[in-house]
Amino acid sequence: HWKKGCYYMAANANIPIVVGYLDYKKKEVGIKGVITETNNVNTTMTEINKFYMGVNAKYPKNFTLDKRFS
C-alpha cells in the first residue's frame, strides 16, 4: 500500500506534491499532475491513487493500487 510520508512532508512544508510516473509498457516518462491541496490525507492519497490508474509498472506483480483509496 501507499506510504503517507510524502503527504506529511508536503503538508508540513506547505509545498505541492508532484506525481511522476514511468510506464514501461508504453515506454513513457512524465508527470501525471500536481496536487496543491493537501488539507486531508485521505483525499490526497485518493487523488494520487487515481493518477496511477492505467500506468504499467516494470514488475506488475509488485505494483497494486491501494484499495483503501480507490
Short mmCIF file of N, CA, C and O in Angstrom, two decimals:
data_model
loop_
_atom_site.label_atom_id
_atom_site.label_comp_id
_atom_site.label_asym_id
_atom_site.label_seq_id
_atom_site.Cartn_x
_atom_site.Cartn_y
_atom_site.Cartn_z
N HIS A 1 0.83 -1.19 0.00
CA HIS A 1 0.00 0.00 0.00
C HIS A 1 0.87 1.25 0.00
O HIS A 1 2.05 1.18 0.31
N TRP A 2 0.25 2.36 -0.31
CA TRP A 2 0.99 3.62 -0.37
C TRP A 2 1.39 4.07 1.02
O TRP A 2 0.62 4.01 1.96
N LYS A 3 2.60 4.55 1.13
CA LYS A 3 3.07 5.15 2.38
C LYS A 3 2.61 6.60 2.38
O LYS A 3 2.49 7.23 1.32
N LYS A 4 2.37 7.16 3.54
CA LYS A 4 1.84 8.52 3.63
C LYS A 4 2.90 9.56 3.94
O LYS A 4 2.59 10.72 4.13
N GLY A 5 4.16 9.16 3.99
CA GLY A 5 5.23 10.10 4.32
C GLY A 5 5.32 11.28 3.38
O GLY A 5 5.56 12.41 3.81
N CYS A 6 5.13 11.03 2.08
CA CYS A 6 5.20 12.14 1.11
C CYS A 6 4.12 13.18 1.39
O CYS A 6 4.35 14.38 1.28
N TYR A 7 2.95 12.69 1.81
CA TYR A 7 1.85 13.62 2.14
C TYR A 7 2.24 14.49 3.32
O TYR A 7 2.10 15.72 3.28
N TYR A 8 2.71 13.88 4.40
CA TYR A 8 3.02 14.63 5.61
C TYR A 8 4.17 15.60 5.40
O TYR A 8 4.15 16.72 5.92
N MET A 9 5.17 15.21 4.63
CA MET A 9 6.28 16.12 4.34
C MET A 9 5.80 17.32 3.54
O MET A 9 6.15 18.46 3.84
N ALA A 10 4.98 17.08 2.52
CA ALA A 10 4.47 18.17 1.69
C ALA A 10 3.53 19.08 2.49
O ALA A 10 3.60 20.31 2.38
N ALA A 11 2.67 18.49 3.28
CA ALA A 11 1.72 19.28 4.08
C ALA A 11 2.46 20.14 5.10
O ALA A 11 2.15 21.33 5.26
N ASN A 12 3.44 19.57 5.78
CA ASN A 12 4.19 20.33 6.80
C ASN A 12 5.06 21.42 6.18
O ASN A 12 5.26 22.47 6.77
N ALA A 13 5.59 21.17 4.99
CA ALA A 13 6.43 22.15 4.31
C ALA A 13 5.60 23.13 3.46
O ALA A 13 6.15 24.07 2.91
N ASN A 14 4.29 22.86 3.35
CA ASN A 14 3.39 23.70 2.56
C ASN A 14 3.85 23.79 1.10
O ASN A 14 3.92 24.87 0.52
N ILE A 15 4.19 22.62 0.53
CA ILE A 15 4.60 22.54 -0.87
C ILE A 15 3.71 21.53 -1.60
O ILE A 15 3.15 20.64 -0.98
N PRO A 16 3.58 21.65 -2.92
CA PRO A 16 2.74 20.71 -3.67
C PRO A 16 3.41 19.35 -3.83
O PRO A 16 4.63 19.21 -3.69
N ILE A 17 2.59 18.35 -4.14
CA ILE A 17 3.09 17.01 -4.45
C ILE A 17 3.05 16.85 -5.96
O ILE A 17 2.01 17.03 -6.58
N VAL A 18 4.19 16.55 -6.56
CA VAL A 18 4.28 16.31 -7.99
C VAL A 18 4.29 14.80 -8.21
O VAL A 18 5.13 14.10 -7.66
N VAL A 19 3.32 14.33 -8.99
CA VAL A 19 3.16 12.89 -9.21
C VAL A 19 3.80 12.53 -10.56
O VAL A 19 3.27 12.84 -11.62
N GLY A 20 4.96 11.89 -10.50
CA GLY A 20 5.65 11.45 -11.70
C GLY A 20 5.42 9.97 -11.94
O GLY A 20 4.95 9.25 -11.06
N TYR A 21 5.71 9.52 -13.15
CA TYR A 21 5.48 8.10 -13.47
C TYR A 21 6.46 7.60 -14.52
O TYR A 21 7.03 8.38 -15.29
N LEU A 22 6.64 6.28 -14.53
CA LEU A 22 7.35 5.55 -15.57
C LEU A 22 6.40 4.47 -16.05
O LEU A 22 6.01 3.62 -15.26
N ASP A 23 6.00 4.50 -17.30
CA ASP A 23 5.12 3.47 -17.85
C ASP A 23 5.98 2.60 -18.77
O ASP A 23 6.37 3.01 -19.86
N TYR A 24 6.28 1.39 -18.30
CA TYR A 24 7.19 0.52 -19.04
C TYR A 24 6.56 -0.08 -20.29
O TYR A 24 7.25 -0.29 -21.27
N LYS A 25 5.27 -0.32 -20.26
CA LYS A 25 4.61 -0.89 -21.43
C LYS A 25 4.56 0.11 -22.59
O LYS A 25 4.83 -0.22 -23.73
N LYS A 26 4.22 1.36 -22.26
CA LYS A 26 4.13 2.41 -23.28
C LYS A 26 5.47 3.10 -23.54
O LYS A 26 5.58 3.92 -24.45
N LYS A 27 6.46 2.80 -22.69
CA LYS A 27 7.78 3.43 -22.75
C LYS A 27 7.64 4.95 -22.63
O LYS A 27 8.14 5.72 -23.46
N GLU A 28 6.94 5.37 -21.59
CA GLU A 28 6.70 6.79 -21.32
C GLU A 28 7.20 7.17 -19.94
O GLU A 28 7.17 6.37 -19.01
N VAL A 29 7.63 8.40 -19.84
CA VAL A 29 8.02 9.00 -18.57
C VAL A 29 7.34 10.36 -18.52
O VAL A 29 7.27 11.05 -19.54
N GLY A 30 6.84 10.73 -17.39
CA GLY A 30 6.21 12.04 -17.33
C GLY A 30 5.70 12.41 -15.95
O GLY A 30 5.96 11.73 -14.96
N ILE A 31 4.96 13.49 -15.94
CA ILE A 31 4.33 13.98 -14.72
C ILE A 31 2.83 13.86 -14.92
O ILE A 31 2.28 14.40 -15.87
N LYS A 32 2.18 13.15 -14.02
CA LYS A 32 0.74 12.94 -14.10
C LYS A 32 -0.02 14.16 -13.62
O LYS A 32 -1.12 14.43 -14.07
N GLY A 33 0.53 14.86 -12.67
CA GLY A 33 -0.16 16.03 -12.14
C GLY A 33 0.53 16.59 -10.92
O GLY A 33 1.50 16.05 -10.42
N VAL A 34 -0.02 17.71 -10.46
CA VAL A 34 0.49 18.38 -9.27
C VAL A 34 -0.68 18.54 -8.31
O VAL A 34 -1.75 19.02 -8.69
N ILE A 35 -0.47 18.14 -7.08
CA ILE A 35 -1.51 18.26 -6.05
C ILE A 35 -1.12 19.40 -5.12
O ILE A 35 -0.10 19.32 -4.43
N THR A 36 -1.92 20.44 -5.13
CA THR A 36 -1.62 21.60 -4.29
C THR A 36 -2.43 21.61 -3.00
O THR A 36 -2.01 22.18 -2.01
N GLU A 37 -3.61 21.00 -3.03
CA GLU A 37 -4.46 20.93 -1.84
C GLU A 37 -4.08 19.70 -1.01
O GLU A 37 -4.32 18.58 -1.43
N THR A 38 -3.47 19.93 0.12
CA THR A 38 -3.08 18.83 1.00
C THR A 38 -3.72 18.99 2.37
O THR A 38 -3.08 18.83 3.39
N ASN A 39 -5.02 19.32 2.36
CA ASN A 39 -5.73 19.53 3.62
C ASN A 39 -6.17 18.24 4.28
O ASN A 39 -6.36 18.20 5.48
N ASN A 40 -6.35 17.18 3.48
CA ASN A 40 -6.88 15.93 4.02
C ASN A 40 -6.07 14.77 3.46
O ASN A 40 -5.93 14.62 2.25
N VAL A 41 -5.54 13.93 4.33
CA VAL A 41 -4.68 12.83 3.91
C VAL A 41 -5.43 11.85 3.01
O VAL A 41 -4.89 11.40 1.99
N ASN A 42 -6.66 11.49 3.36
CA ASN A 42 -7.40 10.51 2.55
C ASN A 42 -7.74 11.05 1.17
O ASN A 42 -7.63 10.32 0.17
N THR A 43 -8.13 12.30 1.08
CA THR A 43 -8.43 12.91 -0.22
C THR A 43 -7.18 12.97 -1.09
O THR A 43 -7.22 12.64 -2.28
N THR A 44 -6.07 13.35 -0.50
CA THR A 44 -4.81 13.45 -1.25
C THR A 44 -4.34 12.08 -1.72
O THR A 44 -3.95 11.91 -2.87
N MET A 45 -4.41 11.08 -0.84
CA MET A 45 -3.98 9.73 -1.23
C MET A 45 -4.90 9.13 -2.28
O MET A 45 -4.45 8.41 -3.17
N THR A 46 -6.19 9.45 -2.23
CA THR A 46 -7.12 9.00 -3.27
C THR A 46 -6.75 9.61 -4.61
O THR A 46 -6.76 8.93 -5.64
N GLU A 47 -6.40 10.88 -4.60
CA GLU A 47 -6.01 11.56 -5.84
C GLU A 47 -4.72 10.95 -6.42
O GLU A 47 -4.62 10.74 -7.62
N ILE A 48 -3.76 10.67 -5.57
CA ILE A 48 -2.51 10.03 -6.01
C ILE A 48 -2.82 8.67 -6.62
O ILE A 48 -2.31 8.31 -7.69
N ASN A 49 -3.67 7.92 -5.97
CA ASN A 49 -4.06 6.59 -6.45
C ASN A 49 -4.69 6.68 -7.84
O ASN A 49 -4.39 5.88 -8.72
N LYS A 50 -5.55 7.67 -8.04
CA LYS A 50 -6.22 7.84 -9.34
C LYS A 50 -5.22 8.19 -10.45
O LYS A 50 -5.38 7.77 -11.59
N PHE A 51 -4.19 8.97 -10.10
CA PHE A 51 -3.18 9.32 -11.10
C PHE A 51 -2.48 8.08 -11.66
O PHE A 51 -2.11 8.04 -12.82
N TYR A 52 -2.30 7.07 -10.83
CA TYR A 52 -1.56 5.88 -11.25
C TYR A 52 -2.42 4.80 -11.91
O TYR A 52 -1.89 3.80 -12.36
N MET A 53 -3.72 5.02 -12.01
CA MET A 53 -4.56 4.07 -12.74
C MET A 53 -4.16 4.09 -14.21
O MET A 53 -4.01 5.15 -14.81
N GLY A 54 -3.94 2.92 -14.77
CA GLY A 54 -3.56 2.84 -16.18
C GLY A 54 -2.07 2.91 -16.44
O GLY A 54 -1.63 2.80 -17.58
N VAL A 55 -1.26 3.09 -15.41
CA VAL A 55 0.20 3.11 -15.56
C VAL A 55 0.69 1.68 -15.40
O VAL A 55 0.30 0.97 -14.49
N ASN A 56 1.57 1.26 -16.30
CA ASN A 56 2.10 -0.11 -16.30
C ASN A 56 3.48 -0.14 -15.66
O ASN A 56 4.42 0.46 -16.16
N ALA A 57 3.57 -0.86 -14.56
CA ALA A 57 4.83 -0.96 -13.82
C ALA A 57 5.81 -1.89 -14.52
O ALA A 57 5.43 -2.74 -15.32
N LYS A 58 7.08 -1.76 -14.18
CA LYS A 58 8.10 -2.65 -14.72
C LYS A 58 7.83 -4.08 -14.24
O LYS A 58 7.96 -5.03 -15.01
N TYR A 59 7.47 -4.22 -12.98
CA TYR A 59 7.13 -5.52 -12.40
C TYR A 59 5.67 -5.45 -11.92
O TYR A 59 5.42 -5.17 -10.75
N PRO A 60 4.72 -5.70 -12.82
CA PRO A 60 3.30 -5.53 -12.48
C PRO A 60 2.84 -6.33 -11.26
O PRO A 60 1.98 -5.88 -10.52
N LYS A 61 3.43 -7.48 -11.02
CA LYS A 61 3.01 -8.28 -9.86
C LYS A 61 3.39 -7.61 -8.54
O LYS A 61 2.81 -7.92 -7.50
N ASN A 62 4.35 -6.68 -8.58
CA ASN A 62 4.77 -5.98 -7.37
C ASN A 62 4.08 -4.63 -7.20
O ASN A 62 4.37 -3.91 -6.25
N PHE A 63 3.21 -4.26 -8.13
CA PHE A 63 2.55 -2.95 -8.07
C PHE A 63 1.04 -3.14 -8.06
O PHE A 63 0.47 -3.74 -8.96
N THR A 64 0.40 -2.62 -7.04
CA THR A 64 -1.05 -2.62 -6.99
C THR A 64 -1.51 -1.27 -6.46
O THR A 64 -0.81 -0.64 -5.65
N LEU A 65 -2.65 -0.83 -6.93
CA LEU A 65 -3.22 0.39 -6.40
C LEU A 65 -3.84 0.10 -5.05
O LEU A 65 -4.35 -0.99 -4.81
N ASP A 66 -3.76 1.04 -4.15
CA ASP A 66 -4.25 0.85 -2.79
C ASP A 66 -5.78 0.84 -2.79
O ASP A 66 -6.41 1.83 -3.14
N LYS A 67 -6.38 -0.26 -2.43
CA LYS A 67 -7.84 -0.43 -2.45
C LYS A 67 -8.53 0.52 -1.49
O LYS A 67 -9.67 0.90 -1.68
N ARG A 68 -7.82 0.95 -0.44
CA ARG A 68 -8.42 1.87 0.54
C ARG A 68 -8.71 3.22 -0.07
O ARG A 68 -9.56 3.96 0.41
N PHE A 69 -7.97 3.59 -1.13
CA PHE A 69 -8.09 4.92 -1.71
C PHE A 69 -8.64 4.88 -3.12
O PHE A 69 -8.38 5.76 -3.92
N SER A 70 -9.39 3.86 -3.48
CA SER A 70 -9.93 3.74 -4.84
C SER A 70 -11.22 4.50 -4.99
O SER A 70 -11.96 4.75 -4.15
#
